[in-house]
Amino acid sequence: MRLPERGFAVSPSAGAPDTESLRRFLEAMRRQHAEESAGKTVLITPEAISQTADYVLSHHLNVAQGGDLDATAQTLRGYLAALADEAEAHLDTGRIVVREMVGRARSEADEEHQPSLAGVRRAAKTARDLLALMTREGWRGAPDHGETVHAQAASAQADLP
């Protein structure tokens, strides 16, 4: 018997699999997981932030639609909030460049509108820029130094599309 879709085993009398029901079930499981892990602190490495930003800014995301970007936008908002906290704790916020970058990161982190490709890419650029500034200013967030960025689980554990 040939399977109609990879991963689905259906008898010939059952017809085509109901992929929409399976998709809704998967989304419900993701929401439940996010609710259960809300409030838990997750350690995020600067490399994870950098790799996420690089992916979002690459051509791989060109075909993504607004609805496909929800998890990515949520993840980037979590990263930006955590980076802004780290920057305020470790950098001289009296300097204009630091104050401007932290303000930009907070503004992006607080945006809650429908995600768009342009908006997600703007957030990724902000994360990349703030991470670069922090590194130039001597912040050592690399895992081999034992420091990591903290973010809320509901934001940081979202899957990329």
PDB file of C-alpha atoms in Angstrom:
ATOM      1  CA  MET A   1       0.000   0.000   0.000  1.00  0.00           C
ATOM      2  CA  ARG A   2       1.363   3.421  -0.936  1.00  0.00           C
ATOM      3  CA  LEU A   3       0.983   6.117   1.711  1.00  0.00           C
ATOM      4  CA  PRO A   4      -0.759   9.301   0.518  1.00  0.00           C
ATOM      5  CA  GLU A   5       1.557  11.529   2.551  1.00  0.00           C
ATOM      6  CA  ARG A   6       4.753  10.797   4.383  1.00  0.00           C
ATOM      7  CA  GLY A   7       3.961   9.972   7.993  1.00  0.00           C
ATOM      8  CA  PHE A   8       0.299   9.106   7.473  1.00  0.00           C
ATOM      9  CA  ALA A   9      -0.941   5.532   7.405  1.00  0.00           C
ATOM     10  CA  VAL A  10      -4.530   5.374   6.219  1.00  0.00           C
ATOM     11  CA  SER A  11      -6.663   2.579   4.946  1.00  0.00           C
ATOM     12  CA  PRO A  12      -7.997   2.996   1.407  1.00  0.00           C
ATOM     13  CA  SER A  13     -11.534   3.315   2.775  1.00  0.00           C
ATOM     14  CA  ALA A  14     -10.590   6.165   5.111  1.00  0.00           C
ATOM     15  CA  GLY A  15      -9.732   8.588   2.321  1.00  0.00           C
ATOM     16  CA  ALA A  16      -7.184  11.367   2.563  1.00  0.00           C
ATOM     17  CA  PRO A  17      -5.797  12.293   5.976  1.00  0.00           C
ATOM     18  CA  ASP A  18      -7.245  15.366   7.668  1.00  0.00           C
ATOM     19  CA  THR A  19      -4.106  17.499   7.751  1.00  0.00           C
ATOM     20  CA  GLU A  20      -5.955  20.593   8.978  1.00  0.00           C
ATOM     21  CA  SER A  21      -7.073  18.782  12.155  1.00  0.00           C
ATOM     22  CA  LEU A  22      -3.545  17.550  12.721  1.00  0.00           C
ATOM     23  CA  ARG A  23      -2.187  21.072  12.233  1.00  0.00           C
ATOM     24  CA  ARG A  24      -4.674  22.494  14.773  1.00  0.00           C
ATOM     25  CA  PHE A  25      -3.761  19.727  17.221  1.00  0.00           C
ATOM     26  CA  LEU A  26      -0.048  20.516  16.866  1.00  0.00           C
ATOM     27  CA  GLU A  27      -0.677  24.237  17.438  1.00  0.00           C
ATOM     28  CA  ALA A  28      -2.728  23.420  20.556  1.00  0.00           C
ATOM     29  CA  MET A  29       0.120  21.272  21.870  1.00  0.00           C
ATOM     30  CA  ARG A  30       2.598  24.125  21.265  1.00  0.00           C
ATOM     31  CA  ARG A  31       0.354  26.602  23.093  1.00  0.00           C
ATOM     32  CA  GLN A  32      -0.041  24.197  26.016  1.00  0.00           C
ATOM     33  CA  HIS A  33       3.724  23.689  26.205  1.00  0.00           C
ATOM     34  CA  ALA A  34       4.275  27.463  26.179  1.00  0.00           C
ATOM     35  CA  GLU A  35       1.708  27.942  28.963  1.00  0.00           C
ATOM     36  CA  GLU A  36       3.247  25.185  31.084  1.00  0.00           C
ATOM     37  CA  SER A  37       6.748  26.575  30.712  1.00  0.00           C
ATOM     38  CA  ALA A  38       5.760  30.252  31.110  1.00  0.00           C
ATOM     39  CA  GLY A  39       7.683  31.986  33.830  1.00  0.00           C
ATOM     40  CA  LYS A  40      10.577  29.544  33.737  1.00  0.00           C
ATOM     41  CA  THR A  41      13.940  31.059  32.937  1.00  0.00           C
ATOM     42  CA  VAL A  42      15.760  29.593  29.969  1.00  0.00           C
ATOM     43  CA  LEU A  43      19.428  30.186  29.280  1.00  0.00           C
ATOM     44  CA  ILE A  44      20.073  31.476  25.780  1.00  0.00           C
ATOM     45  CA  THR A  45      23.584  31.760  24.401  1.00  0.00           C
ATOM     46  CA  PRO A  46      24.699  34.763  22.373  1.00  0.00           C
ATOM     47  CA  GLU A  47      25.497  32.299  19.591  1.00  0.00           C
ATOM     48  CA  ALA A  48      21.835  31.237  19.490  1.00  0.00           C
ATOM     49  CA  ILE A  49      20.772  34.871  19.144  1.00  0.00           C
ATOM     50  CA  SER A  50      23.363  35.490  16.450  1.00  0.00           C
ATOM     51  CA  GLN A  51      22.408  32.363  14.498  1.00  0.00           C
ATOM     52  CA  THR A  52      18.706  33.217  14.730  1.00  0.00           C
ATOM     53  CA  ALA A  53      19.356  36.744  13.454  1.00  0.00           C
ATOM     54  CA  ASP A  54      21.523  35.422  10.622  1.00  0.00           C
ATOM     55  CA  TYR A  55      18.815  32.948   9.598  1.00  0.00           C
ATOM     56  CA  VAL A  56      16.066  35.570   9.677  1.00  0.00           C
ATOM     57  CA  LEU A  57      18.187  37.931   7.579  1.00  0.00           C
ATOM     58  CA  SER A  58      19.082  35.219   5.048  1.00  0.00           C
ATOM     59  CA  HIS A  59      17.184  34.417   1.861  1.00  0.00           C
ATOM     60  CA  HIS A  60      15.706  31.282   3.495  1.00  0.00           C
ATOM     61  CA  LEU A  61      12.916  33.317   5.054  1.00  0.00           C
ATOM     62  CA  ASN A  62      11.910  35.106   1.828  1.00  0.00           C
ATOM     63  CA  VAL A  63       8.924  32.813   1.243  1.00  0.00           C
ATOM     64  CA  ALA A  64       7.514  33.063   4.780  1.00  0.00           C
ATOM     65  CA  GLN A  65       4.051  34.546   5.238  1.00  0.00           C
ATOM     66  CA  GLY A  66       2.879  36.672   8.167  1.00  0.00           C
ATOM     67  CA  GLY A  67       1.215  33.780   9.998  1.00  0.00           C
ATOM     68  CA  ASP A  68       4.342  31.664   9.644  1.00  0.00           C
ATOM     69  CA  LEU A  69       6.373  34.316  11.445  1.00  0.00           C
ATOM     70  CA  ASP A  70       4.555  34.302  14.798  1.00  0.00           C
ATOM     71  CA  ALA A  71       7.034  32.026  16.569  1.00  0.00           C
ATOM     72  CA  THR A  72      10.007  33.834  15.043  1.00  0.00           C
ATOM     73  CA  ALA A  73       8.687  37.243  16.106  1.00  0.00           C
ATOM     74  CA  GLN A  74       7.961  35.976  19.616  1.00  0.00           C
ATOM     75  CA  THR A  75      11.448  34.480  19.890  1.00  0.00           C
ATOM     76  CA  LEU A  76      13.126  37.678  18.716  1.00  0.00           C
ATOM     77  CA  ARG A  77      11.058  39.785  21.145  1.00  0.00           C
ATOM     78  CA  GLY A  78      12.253  37.549  23.979  1.00  0.00           C
ATOM     79  CA  TYR A  79      15.857  37.840  22.815  1.00  0.00           C
ATOM     80  CA  LEU A  80      15.632  41.627  22.517  1.00  0.00           C
ATOM     81  CA  ALA A  81      14.132  42.054  25.982  1.00  0.00           C
ATOM     82  CA  ALA A  82      16.839  39.841  27.479  1.00  0.00           C
ATOM     83  CA  LEU A  83      19.620  41.626  25.583  1.00  0.00           C
ATOM     84  CA  ALA A  84      18.301  45.025  26.693  1.00  0.00           C
ATOM     85  CA  ASP A  85      18.331  43.834  30.325  1.00  0.00           C
ATOM     86  CA  GLU A  86      21.893  42.549  29.942  1.00  0.00           C
ATOM     87  CA  ALA A  87      23.022  45.776  28.270  1.00  0.00           C
ATOM     88  CA  GLU A  88      21.556  47.897  31.063  1.00  0.00           C
ATOM     89  CA  ALA A  89      23.237  45.695  33.659  1.00  0.00           C
ATOM     90  CA  HIS A  90      26.690  45.528  32.047  1.00  0.00           C
ATOM     91  CA  LEU A  91      27.163  48.635  29.893  1.00  0.00           C
ATOM     92  CA  ASP A  92      27.398  52.362  30.630  1.00  0.00           C
ATOM     93  CA  THR A  93      23.855  53.545  29.920  1.00  0.00           C
ATOM     94  CA  GLY A  94      25.045  57.142  30.180  1.00  0.00           C
ATOM     95  CA  ARG A  95      26.570  56.790  26.732  1.00  0.00           C
ATOM     96  CA  ILE A  96      24.253  57.846  23.932  1.00  0.00           C
ATOM     97  CA  VAL A  97      24.963  54.850  21.694  1.00  0.00           C
ATOM     98  CA  VAL A  98      24.135  52.411  24.501  1.00  0.00           C
ATOM     99  CA  ARG A  99      20.995  54.302  25.500  1.00  0.00           C
ATOM    100  CA  GLU A 100      19.805  54.465  21.863  1.00  0.00           C
ATOM    101  CA  MET A 101      20.425  50.762  21.209  1.00  0.00           C
ATOM    102  CA  VAL A 102      18.696  49.708  24.432  1.00  0.00           C
ATOM    103  CA  GLY A 103      15.743  51.957  23.552  1.00  0.00           C
ATOM    104  CA  ARG A 104      15.579  50.485  20.055  1.00  0.00           C
ATOM    105  CA  ALA A 105      15.683  46.942  21.454  1.00  0.00           C
ATOM    106  CA  ARG A 106      12.959  47.686  24.022  1.00  0.00           C
ATOM    107  CA  SER A 107      10.783  49.271  21.342  1.00  0.00           C
ATOM    108  CA  GLU A 108      11.120  46.207  19.093  1.00  0.00           C
ATOM    109  CA  ALA A 109      10.555  43.839  22.038  1.00  0.00           C
ATOM    110  CA  ASP A 110       7.328  45.618  23.000  1.00  0.00           C
ATOM    111  CA  GLU A 111       5.794  45.513  19.498  1.00  0.00           C
ATOM    112  CA  GLU A 112       2.823  43.157  19.534  1.00  0.00           C
ATOM    113  CA  HIS A 113       1.245  43.705  16.110  1.00  0.00           C
ATOM    114  CA  GLN A 114       0.824  41.075  13.395  1.00  0.00           C
ATOM    115  CA  PRO A 115       4.346  40.013  12.399  1.00  0.00           C
ATOM    116  CA  SER A 116       5.587  40.768   8.922  1.00  0.00           C
ATOM    117  CA  LEU A 117       8.768  39.740   7.174  1.00  0.00           C
ATOM    118  CA  ALA A 118      10.013  43.345   7.297  1.00  0.00           C
ATOM    119  CA  GLY A 119       9.226  43.630  11.021  1.00  0.00           C
ATOM    120  CA  VAL A 120      10.908  40.341  11.887  1.00  0.00           C
ATOM    121  CA  ARG A 121      13.982  41.327   9.894  1.00  0.00           C
ATOM    122  CA  ARG A 122      14.092  44.725  11.630  1.00  0.00           C
ATOM    123  CA  ALA A 123      14.013  42.945  15.004  1.00  0.00           C
ATOM    124  CA  ALA A 124      16.781  40.569  13.876  1.00  0.00           C
ATOM    125  CA  LYS A 125      18.962  43.516  12.787  1.00  0.00           C
ATOM    126  CA  THR A 126      18.384  45.187  16.147  1.00  0.00           C
ATOM    127  CA  ALA A 127      19.349  42.003  18.017  1.00  0.00           C
ATOM    128  CA  ARG A 128      22.459  41.599  15.878  1.00  0.00           C
ATOM    129  CA  ASP A 129      23.446  45.271  16.347  1.00  0.00           C
ATOM    130  CA  LEU A 130      22.939  45.231  20.120  1.00  0.00           C
ATOM    131  CA  LEU A 131      24.852  41.970  20.453  1.00  0.00           C
ATOM    132  CA  ALA A 132      27.726  43.460  18.409  1.00  0.00           C
ATOM    133  CA  LEU A 133      27.749  46.610  20.560  1.00  0.00           C
ATOM    134  CA  MET A 134      27.800  44.568  23.756  1.00  0.00           C
ATOM    135  CA  THR A 135      30.685  42.465  22.449  1.00  0.00           C
ATOM    136  CA  ARG A 136      32.656  45.586  21.416  1.00  0.00           C
ATOM    137  CA  GLU A 137      32.063  47.079  24.859  1.00  0.00           C
ATOM    138  CA  GLY A 138      33.637  44.062  26.544  1.00  0.00           C
ATOM    139  CA  TRP A 139      30.583  42.022  27.461  1.00  0.00           C
ATOM    140  CA  ARG A 140      31.618  38.397  27.425  1.00  0.00           C
ATOM    141  CA  GLY A 141      28.486  36.411  26.905  1.00  0.00           C
ATOM    142  CA  ALA A 142      30.193  33.483  25.225  1.00  0.00           C
ATOM    143  CA  PRO A 143      29.371  30.087  26.750  1.00  0.00           C
ATOM    144  CA  ASP A 144      33.056  29.360  27.447  1.00  0.00           C
ATOM    145  CA  HIS A 145      32.988  32.286  29.890  1.00  0.00           C
ATOM    146  CA  GLY A 146      29.952  30.855  31.659  1.00  0.00           C
ATOM    147  CA  GLU A 147      27.637  33.790  30.952  1.00  0.00           C
ATOM    148  CA  THR A 148      24.386  33.495  29.062  1.00  0.00           C
ATOM    149  CA  VAL A 149      21.412  35.660  28.314  1.00  0.00           C
ATOM    150  CA  HIS A 150      18.236  34.893  30.245  1.00  0.00           C
ATOM    151  CA  ALA A 151      14.862  34.933  28.491  1.00  0.00           C
ATOM    152  CA  GLN A 152      11.366  33.764  29.342  1.00  0.00           C
ATOM    153  CA  ALA A 153      10.633  30.220  28.173  1.00  0.00           C
ATOM    154  CA  ALA A 154       7.420  31.144  26.378  1.00  0.00           C
ATOM    155  CA  SER A 155       9.327  33.596  24.202  1.00  0.00           C
ATOM    156  CA  ALA A 156      12.627  31.864  23.730  1.00  0.00           C
ATOM    157  CA  GLN A 157      11.541  28.284  23.113  1.00  0.00           C
ATOM    158  CA  ALA A 158       9.272  29.044  20.185  1.00  0.00           C
ATOM    159  CA  ASP A 159      10.164  27.100  17.066  1.00  0.00           C
ATOM    160  CA  LEU A 160      11.415  28.875  13.982  1.00  0.00           C
ATOM    161  CA  PRO A 161       9.346  28.241  10.865  1.00  0.00           C
TER     162      PRO A 161
END
